[in-house]
Amino acid sequence: MPLSEPMLTARDVHRHFEGLHAVDGVSIEVMPGRITGLIGPNGAGKSTLMAVLAGTLPASSGTVIFQGEDITRMPAYQRARRGLVRTFQLPSEFAQLTVLENLMVAAPDNRGESLLGALLGKRYWMPDEERLVAQARGLLKRFGMSAKESDYAGTLSGGQKRLVEIMRALMLRPRLLLLDEPMSGVHPSIVDEIAGYLETLRDEGLTILMVEHELHMVDRLCDPVIVMAQGRVIGQGGMAALRKQREIVEAYLVG
Ligand code: ADP
Ligand code: MG
């Protein structure tokens, strides 16, 4: 696929909840090798759109194309196998599992023995899981979390939990990572660290679509930026140009 092709395209996507038009005819493109930002006020429909793109919520109507394939009706796990993986706005780590176990549970070809073993209080891996353990330890090293490998995820700081979530997603070897507010609940001292990891991932070729509230992080990381309000896209482009558009400033940047 040529680099100029979008990795993901959403066409006229709607998602209604009863009478509420949470996503109301959104068309977007996500280009490869970039961190695309998704911003907008609370309730704009950002998380709902991410869920529809990831397949954790079905679209009411519209089309989602990923790497040239219509995935609109495809369940989330099949999208994940193709390389489209999301994280959640609220932390979703397994508090009673260790950090390493949290990563193992996320692995695609893990048949569940580890989870079962972990739930039974055992600490062993089946032979075919050793490759996954190596992959998980590689990620832990990369994200400066090796020392936390055996800690229960529930004991981690907010920032460390976010890192676990990103690492869990990376265990699936995504090509497009959907991040919903990866900096929320994160101490300011670790925000820059997470931003640095995201830049490195992007520089290695991972494509990211990211909902983010902190505009200085959007300025640093995201180009282009898509602005949503009331279920619709009201603007897109570079952050500097968006700041000059009155409608966008009124809808979002001022509040
Ligand atoms: P954002 O992430 O931009 O803050 P959301 O996508 O979470 O916005 O929500 C968009 C709108 O859809 C809000 O009005 C929210 O209350 C509503 N909404 C989201 N999820 C559901 C749901 N599962 N059931 C009913 N309404 C929902
Ligand atoms: Mg949200």
Short mmCIF file of C-alpha atoms and ligand atoms in Angstrom, two decimals:
data_model
loop_
_atom_site.label_atom_id
_atom_site.label_comp_id
_atom_site.label_asym_id
_atom_site.label_seq_id
_atom_site.Cartn_x
_atom_site.Cartn_y
_atom_site.Cartn_z
CA MET A 1 0.00 0.00 0.00
CA PRO A 2 1.52 3.39 -0.95
CA LEU A 3 2.31 5.66 1.98
CA SER A 4 -0.13 8.31 0.79
CA GLU A 5 -3.11 5.99 1.36
CA PRO A 6 -4.93 6.50 4.66
CA MET A 7 -4.45 3.64 7.08
CA LEU A 8 -7.98 4.11 8.33
CA THR A 9 -10.99 5.82 6.82
CA ALA A 10 -14.34 6.45 8.50
CA ARG A 11 -17.18 7.50 6.20
CA ASP A 12 -20.34 9.10 7.50
CA VAL A 13 -20.20 7.13 10.74
CA HIS A 14 -23.16 7.46 13.07
CA ARG A 15 -23.66 6.02 16.53
CA HIS A 16 -26.91 6.75 18.31
CA PHE A 17 -27.90 5.90 21.88
CA GLU A 18 -31.68 5.95 21.82
CA GLY A 19 -32.32 9.49 20.60
CA LEU A 20 -28.86 10.78 21.40
CA HIS A 21 -26.60 11.28 18.37
CA ALA A 22 -23.26 10.68 20.07
CA VAL A 23 -21.47 10.35 16.72
CA ASP A 24 -23.41 12.14 14.03
CA GLY A 25 -21.97 11.61 10.56
CA VAL A 26 -18.21 11.61 11.10
CA SER A 27 -15.83 11.18 8.17
CA ILE A 28 -12.11 11.09 8.96
CA GLU A 29 -8.86 9.72 7.60
CA VAL A 30 -5.88 8.55 9.62
CA MET A 31 -2.61 8.73 7.70
CA PRO A 32 0.20 6.28 8.41
CA GLY A 33 3.26 7.21 10.44
CA ARG A 34 1.61 10.12 12.24
CA ILE A 35 0.02 10.83 15.58
CA THR A 36 -3.40 12.20 14.71
CA GLY A 37 -5.06 14.11 17.56
CA LEU A 38 -8.77 13.97 18.37
CA ILE A 39 -9.94 16.85 20.56
CA GLY A 40 -13.23 18.41 21.58
CA PRO A 41 -15.30 19.24 24.65
CA ASN A 42 -16.65 16.61 27.03
CA GLY A 43 -19.50 14.72 25.43
CA ALA A 44 -18.36 15.55 21.88
CA GLY A 45 -18.42 11.86 20.97
CA LYS A 46 -14.66 11.21 20.91
CA SER A 47 -14.69 8.04 23.02
CA THR A 48 -17.75 6.75 21.19
CA LEU A 49 -15.99 7.27 17.86
CA MET A 50 -12.89 5.46 19.14
CA ALA A 51 -15.08 2.55 20.28
CA VAL A 52 -16.77 2.35 16.88
CA LEU A 53 -13.39 2.41 15.13
CA ALA A 54 -12.03 -0.32 17.41
CA GLY A 55 -15.18 -2.39 17.12
CA THR A 56 -16.02 -2.40 20.81
CA LEU A 57 -19.28 -0.59 19.88
CA PRO A 58 -21.10 -1.25 16.61
CA ALA A 59 -21.75 1.71 14.33
CA SER A 60 -25.40 2.60 13.79
CA SER A 61 -24.48 3.36 10.17
CA GLY A 62 -21.54 4.37 8.05
CA THR A 63 -18.38 2.61 6.93
CA VAL A 64 -14.98 1.96 8.52
CA ILE A 65 -12.10 0.93 6.24
CA PHE A 66 -8.80 -0.29 7.69
CA GLN A 67 -5.85 -0.92 5.36
CA GLY A 68 -8.22 -1.14 2.42
CA GLU A 69 -10.61 -3.60 4.03
CA ASP A 70 -14.18 -2.84 5.10
CA ILE A 71 -14.18 -3.71 8.82
CA THR A 72 -17.47 -2.03 9.73
CA ARG A 73 -19.10 -5.28 10.85
CA MET A 74 -15.96 -6.95 12.16
CA PRO A 75 -15.69 -7.74 15.90
CA ALA A 76 -12.94 -6.03 17.90
CA TYR A 77 -10.73 -9.11 18.28
CA GLN A 78 -10.57 -9.57 14.51
CA ARG A 79 -9.67 -5.90 14.06
CA ALA A 80 -6.96 -6.36 16.69
CA ARG A 81 -5.54 -9.30 14.74
CA ARG A 82 -5.30 -7.04 11.72
CA GLY A 83 -3.41 -4.47 13.77
CA LEU A 84 -6.11 -2.07 15.00
CA VAL A 85 -5.91 -1.90 18.79
CA ARG A 86 -7.35 0.50 21.36
CA THR A 87 -6.83 1.50 24.98
CA PHE A 88 -9.61 2.80 27.21
CA GLN A 89 -10.21 6.22 28.75
CA LEU A 90 -10.49 4.69 32.22
CA PRO A 91 -7.65 2.47 33.42
CA SER A 92 -8.54 -1.18 32.76
CA GLU A 93 -5.61 -3.07 34.24
CA PHE A 94 -6.19 -6.23 36.25
CA ALA A 95 -5.33 -5.01 39.74
CA GLN A 96 -4.90 -8.52 41.17
CA LEU A 97 -2.46 -9.64 38.49
CA THR A 98 1.20 -8.70 38.36
CA VAL A 99 2.46 -6.29 35.74
CA LEU A 100 4.00 -9.14 33.73
CA GLU A 101 0.76 -11.13 33.94
CA ASN A 102 -1.20 -8.13 32.72
CA LEU A 103 0.92 -8.10 29.58
CA MET A 104 0.68 -11.87 29.11
CA VAL A 105 -3.11 -11.82 29.35
CA ALA A 106 -3.22 -9.28 26.53
CA ALA A 107 -1.17 -11.41 24.10
CA PRO A 108 -3.15 -12.53 21.06
CA ASP A 109 -2.10 -16.14 20.85
CA ASN A 110 -2.18 -16.68 24.56
CA ARG A 111 -4.66 -19.49 25.11
CA GLY A 112 -5.43 -18.45 28.62
CA GLU A 113 -3.22 -20.78 30.57
CA SER A 114 -1.34 -17.87 32.10
CA LEU A 115 -4.48 -16.11 33.19
CA LEU A 116 -5.79 -19.29 34.69
CA GLY A 117 -2.44 -19.96 36.34
CA ALA A 118 -2.34 -16.42 37.66
CA LEU A 119 -5.87 -16.66 39.00
CA LEU A 120 -4.93 -19.89 40.73
CA GLY A 121 -2.03 -18.09 42.34
CA LYS A 122 0.56 -19.99 40.35
CA ARG A 123 3.55 -18.35 38.78
CA TYR A 124 4.50 -20.44 35.81
CA TRP A 125 4.35 -20.18 32.03
CA MET A 126 3.61 -22.86 29.51
CA PRO A 127 6.56 -23.55 27.18
CA ASP A 128 4.89 -21.87 24.19
CA GLU A 129 4.48 -18.73 26.26
CA GLU A 130 8.17 -18.15 26.75
CA ARG A 131 8.33 -16.13 23.55
CA LEU A 132 5.55 -13.90 24.90
CA VAL A 133 7.34 -13.52 28.23
CA ALA A 134 10.38 -12.36 26.29
CA GLN A 135 8.24 -9.90 24.33
CA ALA A 136 6.64 -8.60 27.54
CA ARG A 137 10.03 -8.22 29.26
CA GLY A 138 11.31 -6.33 26.22
CA LEU A 139 8.45 -3.86 26.56
CA LEU A 140 8.95 -3.53 30.33
CA LYS A 141 12.59 -2.73 29.77
CA ARG A 142 11.79 -0.19 27.11
CA PHE A 143 9.23 1.60 29.28
CA GLY A 144 11.47 1.58 32.35
CA MET A 145 9.16 -0.82 34.17
CA SER A 146 11.38 -3.91 34.58
CA ALA A 147 11.65 -3.40 38.33
CA LYS A 148 7.84 -3.52 38.59
CA GLU A 149 7.44 -6.82 36.74
CA SER A 150 6.21 -8.76 39.78
CA ASP A 151 4.26 -5.94 41.45
CA TYR A 152 0.48 -6.17 41.45
CA ALA A 153 -0.88 -3.72 38.91
CA GLY A 154 -3.29 -2.34 41.51
CA THR A 155 -0.35 -0.94 43.49
CA LEU A 156 1.02 1.16 40.62
CA SER A 157 0.78 4.94 40.25
CA GLY A 158 -1.64 6.43 37.72
CA GLY A 159 1.16 6.99 35.21
CA GLN A 160 2.52 3.47 35.62
CA LYS A 161 -0.99 2.05 35.05
CA ARG A 162 -1.18 4.04 31.81
CA LEU A 163 2.14 2.60 30.75
CA VAL A 164 0.87 -0.91 31.51
CA GLU A 165 -2.13 -0.21 29.33
CA ILE A 166 -0.02 1.00 26.45
CA MET A 167 2.28 -2.01 26.82
CA ARG A 168 -0.75 -4.32 26.89
CA ALA A 169 -1.88 -2.84 23.60
CA LEU A 170 1.64 -3.16 22.17
CA MET A 171 1.67 -6.88 23.03
CA LEU A 172 -0.82 -7.18 20.16
CA ARG A 173 1.75 -5.67 17.77
CA PRO A 174 -0.63 -2.99 16.45
CA ARG A 175 -0.15 -1.02 13.24
CA LEU A 176 -2.68 1.59 14.36
CA LEU A 177 -3.01 2.32 18.06
CA LEU A 178 -6.09 4.14 19.34
CA LEU A 179 -5.33 5.94 22.62
CA ASP A 180 -8.14 7.51 24.63
CA GLU A 181 -6.64 10.15 26.93
CA PRO A 182 -3.41 8.30 27.69
CA MET A 183 -2.24 11.14 29.97
CA SER A 184 -5.35 11.37 32.14
CA GLY A 185 -4.71 10.63 35.81
CA VAL A 186 -0.98 10.89 35.18
CA HIS A 187 1.28 12.96 37.42
CA PRO A 188 2.76 15.88 35.43
CA SER A 189 6.29 14.58 36.04
CA ILE A 190 5.55 11.43 34.03
CA VAL A 191 3.49 13.06 31.26
CA ASP A 192 6.63 14.12 29.39
CA GLU A 193 8.01 10.62 29.74
CA ILE A 194 4.88 9.09 28.18
CA ALA A 195 4.96 11.70 25.41
CA GLY A 196 8.55 10.70 24.68
CA TYR A 197 7.57 7.04 24.39
CA LEU A 198 4.75 7.91 21.99
CA GLU A 199 7.15 9.93 19.83
CA THR A 200 9.56 7.00 19.71
CA LEU A 201 6.77 4.61 18.72
CA ARG A 202 5.72 7.00 15.98
CA ASP A 203 9.29 7.37 14.75
CA GLU A 204 9.48 3.58 14.50
CA GLY A 205 6.44 3.62 12.20
CA LEU A 206 3.47 3.04 14.52
CA THR A 207 0.41 5.06 13.55
CA ILE A 208 -1.55 6.58 16.46
CA LEU A 209 -4.97 8.20 16.79
CA MET A 210 -5.14 9.86 20.17
CA VAL A 211 -7.81 11.65 22.19
CA GLU A 212 -6.10 14.22 24.39
CA HIS A 213 -7.28 17.06 26.61
CA GLU A 214 -3.97 18.72 27.37
CA LEU A 215 -3.47 21.08 24.46
CA HIS A 216 0.26 21.50 25.03
CA MET A 217 0.55 17.72 24.55
CA VAL A 218 -1.54 17.96 21.38
CA ASP A 219 0.74 20.78 20.20
CA ARG A 220 3.80 18.65 20.84
CA LEU A 221 2.61 15.29 19.53
CA CYS A 222 -0.30 15.57 17.13
CA ASP A 223 -0.39 16.53 13.47
CA PRO A 224 -2.97 16.67 12.11
CA VAL A 225 -5.65 17.35 14.73
CA ILE A 226 -9.36 16.57 14.31
CA VAL A 227 -11.81 18.67 16.34
CA MET A 228 -15.20 17.23 17.31
CA ALA A 229 -18.19 18.92 18.93
CA GLN A 230 -21.69 17.51 19.39
CA GLY A 231 -20.97 14.35 17.45
CA ARG A 232 -19.49 16.08 14.41
CA VAL A 233 -16.12 17.04 13.04
CA ILE A 234 -15.94 20.84 13.12
CA GLY A 235 -12.37 21.25 11.94
CA GLN A 236 -9.10 19.58 11.18
CA GLY A 237 -5.54 20.44 10.36
CA GLY A 238 -2.49 21.70 12.20
CA MET A 239 -3.02 23.04 15.71
CA ALA A 240 -1.68 26.49 14.80
CA ALA A 241 -4.24 26.88 11.99
CA LEU A 242 -7.07 25.53 14.15
CA ARG A 243 -6.39 28.11 16.85
CA LYS A 244 -7.18 30.82 14.27
CA GLN A 245 -10.65 29.47 13.44
CA ARG A 246 -13.31 31.26 15.42
CA GLU A 247 -15.85 28.46 15.51
CA ILE A 248 -13.26 26.07 16.89
CA VAL A 249 -11.96 28.49 19.45
CA GLU A 250 -15.51 29.12 20.65
CA ALA A 251 -16.49 25.46 20.70
CA TYR A 252 -13.42 24.17 22.37
CA LEU A 253 -10.36 26.22 23.00
CA VAL A 254 -12.11 28.76 25.19
CA GLY A 255 -14.61 26.34 26.69
P1 ADP B 1 -16.33 12.32 24.80
O1 ADP B 1 -15.43 11.13 24.84
O2 ADP B 1 -16.05 13.25 23.67
O3 ADP B 1 -16.36 13.06 26.11
P2 ADP B 1 -18.45 10.35 24.62
O4 ADP B 1 -18.23 9.66 23.33
O5 ADP B 1 -18.01 9.66 25.84
O6 ADP B 1 -17.82 11.82 24.55
O7 ADP B 1 -19.99 10.67 24.78
C1 ADP B 1 -20.75 11.31 23.76
C2 ADP B 1 -22.19 11.36 24.19
O8 ADP B 1 -22.72 10.04 24.16
C3 ADP B 1 -22.39 11.89 25.60
O9 ADP B 1 -23.57 12.65 25.63
C4 ADP B 1 -22.52 10.61 26.41
O10 ADP B 1 -23.30 10.84 27.56
C5 ADP B 1 -23.23 9.69 25.44
N1 ADP B 1 -22.90 8.28 25.65
C6 ADP B 1 -21.67 7.72 25.58
N2 ADP B 1 -21.72 6.40 25.80
C7 ADP B 1 -23.03 6.11 26.01
C8 ADP B 1 -23.75 4.90 26.30
N3 ADP B 1 -23.12 3.73 26.38
N4 ADP B 1 -25.09 4.99 26.46
C9 ADP B 1 -25.73 6.17 26.34
N5 ADP B 1 -25.11 7.33 26.08
C10 ADP B 1 -23.79 7.32 25.92
MG MG B 2 -14.09 10.44 26.26
#
